[in-house]
Short mmCIF file of C-alpha atoms in Angstrom, two decimals:
data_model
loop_
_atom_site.label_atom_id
_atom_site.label_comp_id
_atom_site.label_asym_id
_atom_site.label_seq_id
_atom_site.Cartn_x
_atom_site.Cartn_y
_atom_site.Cartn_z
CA UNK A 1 29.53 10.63 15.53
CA UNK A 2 28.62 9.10 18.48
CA UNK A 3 26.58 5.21 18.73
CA UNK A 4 24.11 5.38 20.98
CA UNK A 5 21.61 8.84 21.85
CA UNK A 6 19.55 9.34 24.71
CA UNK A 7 15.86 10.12 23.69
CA UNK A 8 16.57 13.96 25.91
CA UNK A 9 19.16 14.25 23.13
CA UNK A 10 17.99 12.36 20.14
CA UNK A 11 14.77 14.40 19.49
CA UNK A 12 16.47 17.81 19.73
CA UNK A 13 19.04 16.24 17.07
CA UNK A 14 16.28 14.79 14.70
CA UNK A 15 14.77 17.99 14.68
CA UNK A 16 17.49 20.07 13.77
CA UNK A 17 18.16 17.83 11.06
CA UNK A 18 14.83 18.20 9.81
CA UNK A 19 14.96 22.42 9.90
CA UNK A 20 18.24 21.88 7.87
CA UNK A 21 16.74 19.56 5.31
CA UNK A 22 14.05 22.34 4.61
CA UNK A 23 16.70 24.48 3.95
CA UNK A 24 18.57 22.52 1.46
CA UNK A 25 15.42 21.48 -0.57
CA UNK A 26 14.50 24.86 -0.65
CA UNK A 27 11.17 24.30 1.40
CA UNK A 28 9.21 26.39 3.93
CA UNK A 29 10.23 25.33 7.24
CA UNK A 30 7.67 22.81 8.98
CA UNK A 31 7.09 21.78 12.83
CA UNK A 32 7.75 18.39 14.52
CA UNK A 33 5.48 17.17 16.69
CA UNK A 34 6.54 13.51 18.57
CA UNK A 35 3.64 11.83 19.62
CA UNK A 36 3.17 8.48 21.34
CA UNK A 37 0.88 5.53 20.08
CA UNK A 38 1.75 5.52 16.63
CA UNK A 39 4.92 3.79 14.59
CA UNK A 40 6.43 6.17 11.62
CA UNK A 41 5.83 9.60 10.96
CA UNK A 42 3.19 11.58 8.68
CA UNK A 43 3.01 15.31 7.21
CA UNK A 44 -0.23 17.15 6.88
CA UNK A 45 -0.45 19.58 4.23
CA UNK A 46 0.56 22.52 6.65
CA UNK A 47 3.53 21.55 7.26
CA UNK A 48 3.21 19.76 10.61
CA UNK A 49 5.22 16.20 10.85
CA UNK A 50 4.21 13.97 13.75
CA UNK A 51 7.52 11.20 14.35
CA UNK A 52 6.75 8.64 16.92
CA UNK A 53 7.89 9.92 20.26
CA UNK A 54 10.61 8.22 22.37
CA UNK A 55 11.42 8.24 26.03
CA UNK A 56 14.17 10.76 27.56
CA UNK A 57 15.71 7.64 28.79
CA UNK A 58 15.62 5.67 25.68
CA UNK A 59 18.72 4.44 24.61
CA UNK A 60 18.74 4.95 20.27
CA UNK A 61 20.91 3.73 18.01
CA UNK A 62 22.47 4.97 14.63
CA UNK A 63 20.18 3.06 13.02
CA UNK A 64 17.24 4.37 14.79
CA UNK A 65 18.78 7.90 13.62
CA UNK A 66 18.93 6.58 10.21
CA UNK A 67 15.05 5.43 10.21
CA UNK A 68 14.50 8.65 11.59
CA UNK A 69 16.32 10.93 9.48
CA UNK A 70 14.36 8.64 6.35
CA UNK A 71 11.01 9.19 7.83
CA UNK A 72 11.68 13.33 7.53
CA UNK A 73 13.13 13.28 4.01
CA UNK A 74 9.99 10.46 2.91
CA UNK A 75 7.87 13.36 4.66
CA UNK A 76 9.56 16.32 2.96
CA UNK A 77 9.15 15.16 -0.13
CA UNK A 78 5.43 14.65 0.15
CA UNK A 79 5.90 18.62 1.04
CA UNK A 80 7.88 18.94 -2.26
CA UNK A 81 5.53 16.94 -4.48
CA UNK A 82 2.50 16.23 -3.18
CA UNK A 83 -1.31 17.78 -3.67
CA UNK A 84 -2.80 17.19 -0.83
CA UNK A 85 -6.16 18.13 -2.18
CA UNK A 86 -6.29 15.00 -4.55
CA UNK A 87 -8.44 12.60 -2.86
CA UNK A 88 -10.04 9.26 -3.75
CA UNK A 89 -13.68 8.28 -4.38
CA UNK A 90 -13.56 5.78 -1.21
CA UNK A 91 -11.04 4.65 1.82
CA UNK A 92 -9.68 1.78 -0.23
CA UNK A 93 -8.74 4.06 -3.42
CA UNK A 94 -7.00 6.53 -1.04
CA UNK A 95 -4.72 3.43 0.56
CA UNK A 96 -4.46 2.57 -3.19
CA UNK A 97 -3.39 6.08 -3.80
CA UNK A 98 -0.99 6.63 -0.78
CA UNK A 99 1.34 3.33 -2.08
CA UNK A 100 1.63 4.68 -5.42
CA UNK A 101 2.57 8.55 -4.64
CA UNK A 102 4.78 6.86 -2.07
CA UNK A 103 6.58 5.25 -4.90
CA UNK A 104 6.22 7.84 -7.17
CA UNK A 105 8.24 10.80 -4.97
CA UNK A 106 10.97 8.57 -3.31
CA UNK A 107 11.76 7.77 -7.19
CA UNK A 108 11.60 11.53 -8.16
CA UNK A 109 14.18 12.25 -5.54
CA UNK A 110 16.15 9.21 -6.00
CA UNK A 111 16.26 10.50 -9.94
CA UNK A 112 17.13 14.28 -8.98
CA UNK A 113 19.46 12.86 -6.45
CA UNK A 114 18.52 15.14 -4.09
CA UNK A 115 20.92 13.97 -1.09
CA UNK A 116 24.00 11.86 -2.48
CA UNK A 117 22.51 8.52 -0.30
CA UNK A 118 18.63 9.46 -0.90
CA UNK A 119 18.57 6.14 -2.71
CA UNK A 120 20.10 4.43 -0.15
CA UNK A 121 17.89 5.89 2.66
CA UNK A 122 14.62 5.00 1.08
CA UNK A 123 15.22 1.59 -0.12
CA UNK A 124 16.91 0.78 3.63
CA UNK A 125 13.02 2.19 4.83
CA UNK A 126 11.10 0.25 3.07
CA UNK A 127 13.13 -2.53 3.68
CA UNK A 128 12.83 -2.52 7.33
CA UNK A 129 9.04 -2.51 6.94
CA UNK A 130 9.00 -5.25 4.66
CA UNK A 131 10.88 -6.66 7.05
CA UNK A 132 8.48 -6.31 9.96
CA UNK A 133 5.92 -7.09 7.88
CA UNK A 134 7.69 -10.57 7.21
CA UNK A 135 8.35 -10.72 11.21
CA UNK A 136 5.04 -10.47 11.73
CA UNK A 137 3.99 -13.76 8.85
CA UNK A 138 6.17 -15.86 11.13
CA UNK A 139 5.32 -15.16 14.67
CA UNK A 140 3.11 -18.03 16.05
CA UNK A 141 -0.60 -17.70 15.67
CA UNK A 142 -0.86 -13.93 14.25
CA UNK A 143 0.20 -14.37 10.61
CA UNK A 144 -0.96 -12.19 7.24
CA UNK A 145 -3.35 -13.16 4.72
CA UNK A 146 -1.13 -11.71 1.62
CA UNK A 147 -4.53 -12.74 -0.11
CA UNK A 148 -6.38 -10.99 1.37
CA UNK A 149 -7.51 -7.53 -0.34
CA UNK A 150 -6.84 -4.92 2.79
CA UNK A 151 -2.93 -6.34 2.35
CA UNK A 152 -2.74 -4.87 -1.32
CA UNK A 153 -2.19 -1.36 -0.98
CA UNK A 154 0.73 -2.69 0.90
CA UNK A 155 2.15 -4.85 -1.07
CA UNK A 156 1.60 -2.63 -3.81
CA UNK A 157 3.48 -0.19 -1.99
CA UNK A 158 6.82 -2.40 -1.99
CA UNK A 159 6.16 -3.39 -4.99
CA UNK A 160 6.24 -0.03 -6.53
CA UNK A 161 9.82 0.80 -5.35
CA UNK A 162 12.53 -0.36 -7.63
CA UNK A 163 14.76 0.46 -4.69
CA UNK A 164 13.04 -2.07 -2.02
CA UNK A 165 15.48 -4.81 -2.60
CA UNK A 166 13.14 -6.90 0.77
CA UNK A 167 9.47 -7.79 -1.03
CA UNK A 168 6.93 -9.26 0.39
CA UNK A 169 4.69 -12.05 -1.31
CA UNK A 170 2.32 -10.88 -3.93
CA UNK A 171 -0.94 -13.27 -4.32
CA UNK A 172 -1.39 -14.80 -7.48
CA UNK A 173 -3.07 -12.72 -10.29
CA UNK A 174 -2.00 -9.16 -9.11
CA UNK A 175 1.46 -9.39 -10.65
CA UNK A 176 0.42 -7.88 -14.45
CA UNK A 177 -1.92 -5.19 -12.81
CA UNK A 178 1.15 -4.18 -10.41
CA UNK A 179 3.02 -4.29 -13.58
CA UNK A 180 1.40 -2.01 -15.44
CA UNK A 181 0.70 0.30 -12.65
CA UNK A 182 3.83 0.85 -12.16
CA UNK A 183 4.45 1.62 -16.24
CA UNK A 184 1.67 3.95 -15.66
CA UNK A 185 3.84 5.42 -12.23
CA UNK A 186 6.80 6.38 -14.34
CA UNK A 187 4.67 8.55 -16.36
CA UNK A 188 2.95 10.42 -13.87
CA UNK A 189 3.75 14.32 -13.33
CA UNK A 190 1.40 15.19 -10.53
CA UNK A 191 -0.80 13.58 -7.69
CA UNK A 192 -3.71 13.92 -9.89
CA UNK A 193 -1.88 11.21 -12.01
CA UNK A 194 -0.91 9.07 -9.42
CA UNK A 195 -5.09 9.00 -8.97
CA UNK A 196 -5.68 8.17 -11.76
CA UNK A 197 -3.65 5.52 -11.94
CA UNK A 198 -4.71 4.09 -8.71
CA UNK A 199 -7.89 4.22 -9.79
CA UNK A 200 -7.10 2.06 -12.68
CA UNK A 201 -5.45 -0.64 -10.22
CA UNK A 202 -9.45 -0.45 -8.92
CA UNK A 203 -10.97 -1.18 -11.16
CA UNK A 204 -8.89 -3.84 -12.17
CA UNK A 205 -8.97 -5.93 -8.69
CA UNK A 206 -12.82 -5.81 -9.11
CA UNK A 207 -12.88 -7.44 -12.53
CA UNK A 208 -10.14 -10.41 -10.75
CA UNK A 209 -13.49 -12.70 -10.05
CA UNK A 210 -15.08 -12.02 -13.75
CA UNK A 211 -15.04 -15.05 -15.81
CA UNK A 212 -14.20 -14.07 -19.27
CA UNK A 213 -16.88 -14.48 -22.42
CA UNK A 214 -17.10 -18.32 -23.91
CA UNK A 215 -15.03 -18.05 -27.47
CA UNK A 216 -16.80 -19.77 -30.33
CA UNK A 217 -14.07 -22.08 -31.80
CA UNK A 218 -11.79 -20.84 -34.34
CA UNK A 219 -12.91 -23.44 -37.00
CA UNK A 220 -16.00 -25.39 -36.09
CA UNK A 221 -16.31 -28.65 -37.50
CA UNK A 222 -19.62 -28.94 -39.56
CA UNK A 223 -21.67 -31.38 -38.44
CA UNK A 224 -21.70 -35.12 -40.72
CA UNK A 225 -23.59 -35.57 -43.18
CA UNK A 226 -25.67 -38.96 -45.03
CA UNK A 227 -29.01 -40.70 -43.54
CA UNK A 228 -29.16 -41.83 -39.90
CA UNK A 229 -28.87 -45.06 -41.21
CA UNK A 230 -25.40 -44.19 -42.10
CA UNK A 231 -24.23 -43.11 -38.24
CA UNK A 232 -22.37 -45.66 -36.36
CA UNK A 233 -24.58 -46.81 -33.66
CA UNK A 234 -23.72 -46.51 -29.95
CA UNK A 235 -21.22 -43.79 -30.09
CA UNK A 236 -23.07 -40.64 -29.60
CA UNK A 237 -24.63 -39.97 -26.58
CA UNK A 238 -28.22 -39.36 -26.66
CA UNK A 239 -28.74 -40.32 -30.32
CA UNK A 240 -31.36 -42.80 -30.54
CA UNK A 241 -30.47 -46.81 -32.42
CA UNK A 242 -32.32 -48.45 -34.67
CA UNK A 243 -34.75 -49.67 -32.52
CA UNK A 244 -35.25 -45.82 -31.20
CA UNK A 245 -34.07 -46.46 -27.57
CA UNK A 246 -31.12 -44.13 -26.44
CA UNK A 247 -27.88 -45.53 -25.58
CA UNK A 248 -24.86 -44.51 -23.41
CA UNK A 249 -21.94 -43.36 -25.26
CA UNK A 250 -18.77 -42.72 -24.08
CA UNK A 251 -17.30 -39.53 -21.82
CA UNK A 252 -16.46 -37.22 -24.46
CA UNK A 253 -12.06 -36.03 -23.32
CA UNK A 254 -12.47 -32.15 -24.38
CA UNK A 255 -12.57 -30.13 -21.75
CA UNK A 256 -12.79 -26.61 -21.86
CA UNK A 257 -10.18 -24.06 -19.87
CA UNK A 258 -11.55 -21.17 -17.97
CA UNK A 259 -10.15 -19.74 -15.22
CA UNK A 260 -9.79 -16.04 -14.28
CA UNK A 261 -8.06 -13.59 -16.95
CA UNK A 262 -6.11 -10.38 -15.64
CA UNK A 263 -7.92 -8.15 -18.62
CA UNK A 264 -5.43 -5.27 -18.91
CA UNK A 265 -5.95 -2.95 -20.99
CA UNK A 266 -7.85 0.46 -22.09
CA UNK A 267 -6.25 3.67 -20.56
CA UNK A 268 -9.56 4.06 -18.15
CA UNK A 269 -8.36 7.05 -16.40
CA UNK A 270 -10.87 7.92 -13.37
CA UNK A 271 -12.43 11.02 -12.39
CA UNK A 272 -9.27 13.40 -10.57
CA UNK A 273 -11.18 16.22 -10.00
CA UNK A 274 -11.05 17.27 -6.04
CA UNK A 275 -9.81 14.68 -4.61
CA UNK A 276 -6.80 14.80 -1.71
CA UNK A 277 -3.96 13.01 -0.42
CA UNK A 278 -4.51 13.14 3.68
CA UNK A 279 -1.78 12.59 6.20
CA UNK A 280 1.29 10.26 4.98
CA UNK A 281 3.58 8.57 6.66
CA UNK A 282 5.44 4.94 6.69
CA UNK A 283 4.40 1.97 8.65
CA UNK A 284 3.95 -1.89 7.84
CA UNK A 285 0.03 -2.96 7.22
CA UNK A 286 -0.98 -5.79 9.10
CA UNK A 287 -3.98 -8.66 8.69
CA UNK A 288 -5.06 -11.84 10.21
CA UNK A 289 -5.54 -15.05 8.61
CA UNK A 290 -3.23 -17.88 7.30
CA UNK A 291 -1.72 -17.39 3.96
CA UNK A 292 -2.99 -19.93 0.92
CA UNK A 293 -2.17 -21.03 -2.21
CA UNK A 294 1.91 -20.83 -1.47
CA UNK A 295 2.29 -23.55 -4.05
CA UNK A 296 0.52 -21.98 -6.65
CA UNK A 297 1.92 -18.43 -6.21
CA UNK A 298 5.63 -20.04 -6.23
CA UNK A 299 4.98 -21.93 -9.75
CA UNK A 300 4.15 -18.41 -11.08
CA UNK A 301 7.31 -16.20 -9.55
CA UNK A 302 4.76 -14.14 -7.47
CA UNK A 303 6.10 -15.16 -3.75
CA UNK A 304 3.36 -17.62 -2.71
CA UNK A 305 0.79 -14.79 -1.48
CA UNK A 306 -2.41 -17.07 -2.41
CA UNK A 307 -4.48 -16.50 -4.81
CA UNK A 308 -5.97 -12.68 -5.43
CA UNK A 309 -9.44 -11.61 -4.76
CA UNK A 310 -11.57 -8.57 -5.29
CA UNK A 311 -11.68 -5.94 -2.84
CA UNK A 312 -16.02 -6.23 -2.60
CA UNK A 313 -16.50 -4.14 0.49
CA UNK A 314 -13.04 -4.17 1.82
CA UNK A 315 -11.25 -1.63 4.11
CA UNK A 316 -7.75 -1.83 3.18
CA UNK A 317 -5.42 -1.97 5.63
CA UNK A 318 -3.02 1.46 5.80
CA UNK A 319 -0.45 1.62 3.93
CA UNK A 320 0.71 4.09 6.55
CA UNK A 321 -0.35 4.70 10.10
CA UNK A 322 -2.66 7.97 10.22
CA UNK A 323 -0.13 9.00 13.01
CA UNK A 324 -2.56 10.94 15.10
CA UNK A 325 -2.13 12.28 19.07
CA UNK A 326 -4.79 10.45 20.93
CA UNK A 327 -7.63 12.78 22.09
CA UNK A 328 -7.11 14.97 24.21
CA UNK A 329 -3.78 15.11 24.18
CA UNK A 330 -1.87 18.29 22.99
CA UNK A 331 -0.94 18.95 19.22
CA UNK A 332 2.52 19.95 19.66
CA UNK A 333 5.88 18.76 21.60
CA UNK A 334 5.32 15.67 23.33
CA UNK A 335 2.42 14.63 26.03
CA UNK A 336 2.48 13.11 29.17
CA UNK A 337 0.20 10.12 29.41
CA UNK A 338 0.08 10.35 33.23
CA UNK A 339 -0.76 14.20 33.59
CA UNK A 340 -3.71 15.74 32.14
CA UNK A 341 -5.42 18.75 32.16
CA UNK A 342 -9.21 19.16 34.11
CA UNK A 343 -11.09 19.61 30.78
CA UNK A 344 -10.26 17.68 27.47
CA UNK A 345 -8.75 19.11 24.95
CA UNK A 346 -8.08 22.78 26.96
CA UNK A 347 -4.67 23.27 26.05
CA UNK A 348 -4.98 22.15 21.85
CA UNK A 349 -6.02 25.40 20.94
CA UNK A 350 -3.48 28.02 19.02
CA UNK A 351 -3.67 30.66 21.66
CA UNK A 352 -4.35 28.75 25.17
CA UNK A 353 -5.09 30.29 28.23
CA UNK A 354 -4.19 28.95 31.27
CA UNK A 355 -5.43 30.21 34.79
CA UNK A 356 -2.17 30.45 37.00
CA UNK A 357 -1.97 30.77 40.71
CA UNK A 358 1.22 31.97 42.27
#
């Protein structure tokens, strides 16, 4: 096998790898489409895969071929298992969604074994985004927020993957919901449960700023008993002497502990009922914004991420890049950014016609 492709060559070989792999699952065939502007790769539920385009001259590498080669089997097996009709309520439930079908059909293949070094493949994937994702904390000035709730779906998304051995730093109080989600992940059978247990992670990042309920104490201590004559004088605050003039006691040391409680709990299962999984594909999400609370997140195991808020009117950041040809640009093969056509969009059509002068 040779080390190093040309792009002229590398396409036509990622292709036929992918019109094999179709074969060998046992799927209907699909059609690559390599488009510029976007980073991964993404299916829609006709069977079209857009991979990020590269240069005839490009020189690619083995280990481009292997990102490459685990883009199209991550894609396939949204083909194999996905409903693409299963859609959320809102944008940020869908990114939810995306990271946990994500997990949940790279671990279906990686249990069916479908290629003998499918579990290698996947985890080296989503370990070069983590990676990038990392990259991109400690490049000056332009760093991520891991507190900040557009980064979750994310993070959730490495999370998820018992085969990501590269994670990225998970902000304080998300670590039992991710938990649990991912109990709730190993029990799914269908995109409809993978919904519903996105929907669950929801609802619980919207209850993270809840206080919970005062508690009455366990065993109060009645109050004392005798005349008011009997009381010592000058202890209690507010309680009037002899002479009935209030004094100032001292600071009373019981304090009471709050603080924010990850309620876990009831199977709340959300409504499943036409809703769709869009375009998928791989890709690293990025914020701005410095990360805070690394000290506290460290004390608690959770990679110093800061300290977990509610997504209140949050667009999440995609898990994924949509993966879409610019406008105007045609929907199959590859585009020129330097040639167009007179009118937009003329040639995207199934059947186009084309007026040509000898």
């Amino acid at each position: 096998m040779k080390n190093t492709y040309f792009g002229w060559e590398f396409r036509p070989a990622v292709t036929l790898f992918t019109h094999k792999a179709c074969a060998a699952l046992g799927l209907p065939d699909v059609t690559i489409e390599w488009t510029d502007g976007v980073q991964t790769a993404a299916i829609s539920s006709k069977g079209k895969i857009r991979l990020a385009n590269v240069r005839d001259d490009a020189v690619l590498t083995r280990k481009d071929l292997a990102k490459y080669v685990g883009f199209v089997i991550h894609e396939l097996l949204h083909r194999k298992y996905t409903n693409f009709n299963v859609r959320g309520a809102n944008q940020y439930i869908d990114s939810l969604h995306n990271a946990i079908e994500d997990a949940w059909i790279e671990s279906l293949a990686i249990k069916a074994n479908l290629t003998g070094n499918i579990a290698e493949l996947l985890g080296t994937l989503i370990d070069d985004m983590s990676t990038q994702a990392l990259d991109h904390v400690q490049s000056d000035g332009n760093k991520i927020d891991w507190s900040d709730p557009a980064q979750y779906p994310f993070v959730l998304a490495v999370y998820a993957r018992p085969h990501a051995t590269i994670k990225v730093p998970v902000a304080k109080g998300l670590k039992p919901i991710f938990d649990e989600a991912n109990r709730r992940t190993a029990l799914c059978s269908s995109s409809f449960d993978t919904l519903a247990v996105a929907v669950w992670v929801y609802e619980r990042l919207n209850m993270l700023d809840q206080e919970p309920p005062p508690q009455p104490p366990v065993n109060p201590e009645p109050p004392p008993r005798g005349r008011p004559s009997d009381k010592p004088k000058g202890k209690d605050v507010g309680q009037p002497c002899d002479d009935g003039e209030p004094v100032e006691g001292e600071e009373g040391e019981e304090q009471g502990q709050g603080g924010k409680g990850n309620e876990q709990g009831e199977d709340g299962q959300g409504d499943g009922d036409d809703q769709g999984q869009g375009d998928t594909g791989k890709g690293d999400a990025e914020g701005e914004g410095d990360g805070q609370g690394e000290a506290e997140g460290d004390a608690e195991g959770e990679g110093g991420g800061g300290v977990a808020r509610p997504p209140v009117r949050v667009t999440a950041a995609p898990v994924e890049p949509q993966n879409r040809a610019p406008k105007g640009t045609e929907s199959t093969g590859t585009y020129s950014a330097q040639f167009r056509l007179a009118r937009d969009a003329y040639h995207v059509g199934d059947s186009p016609k084309f007026n040509l002068k000898g």
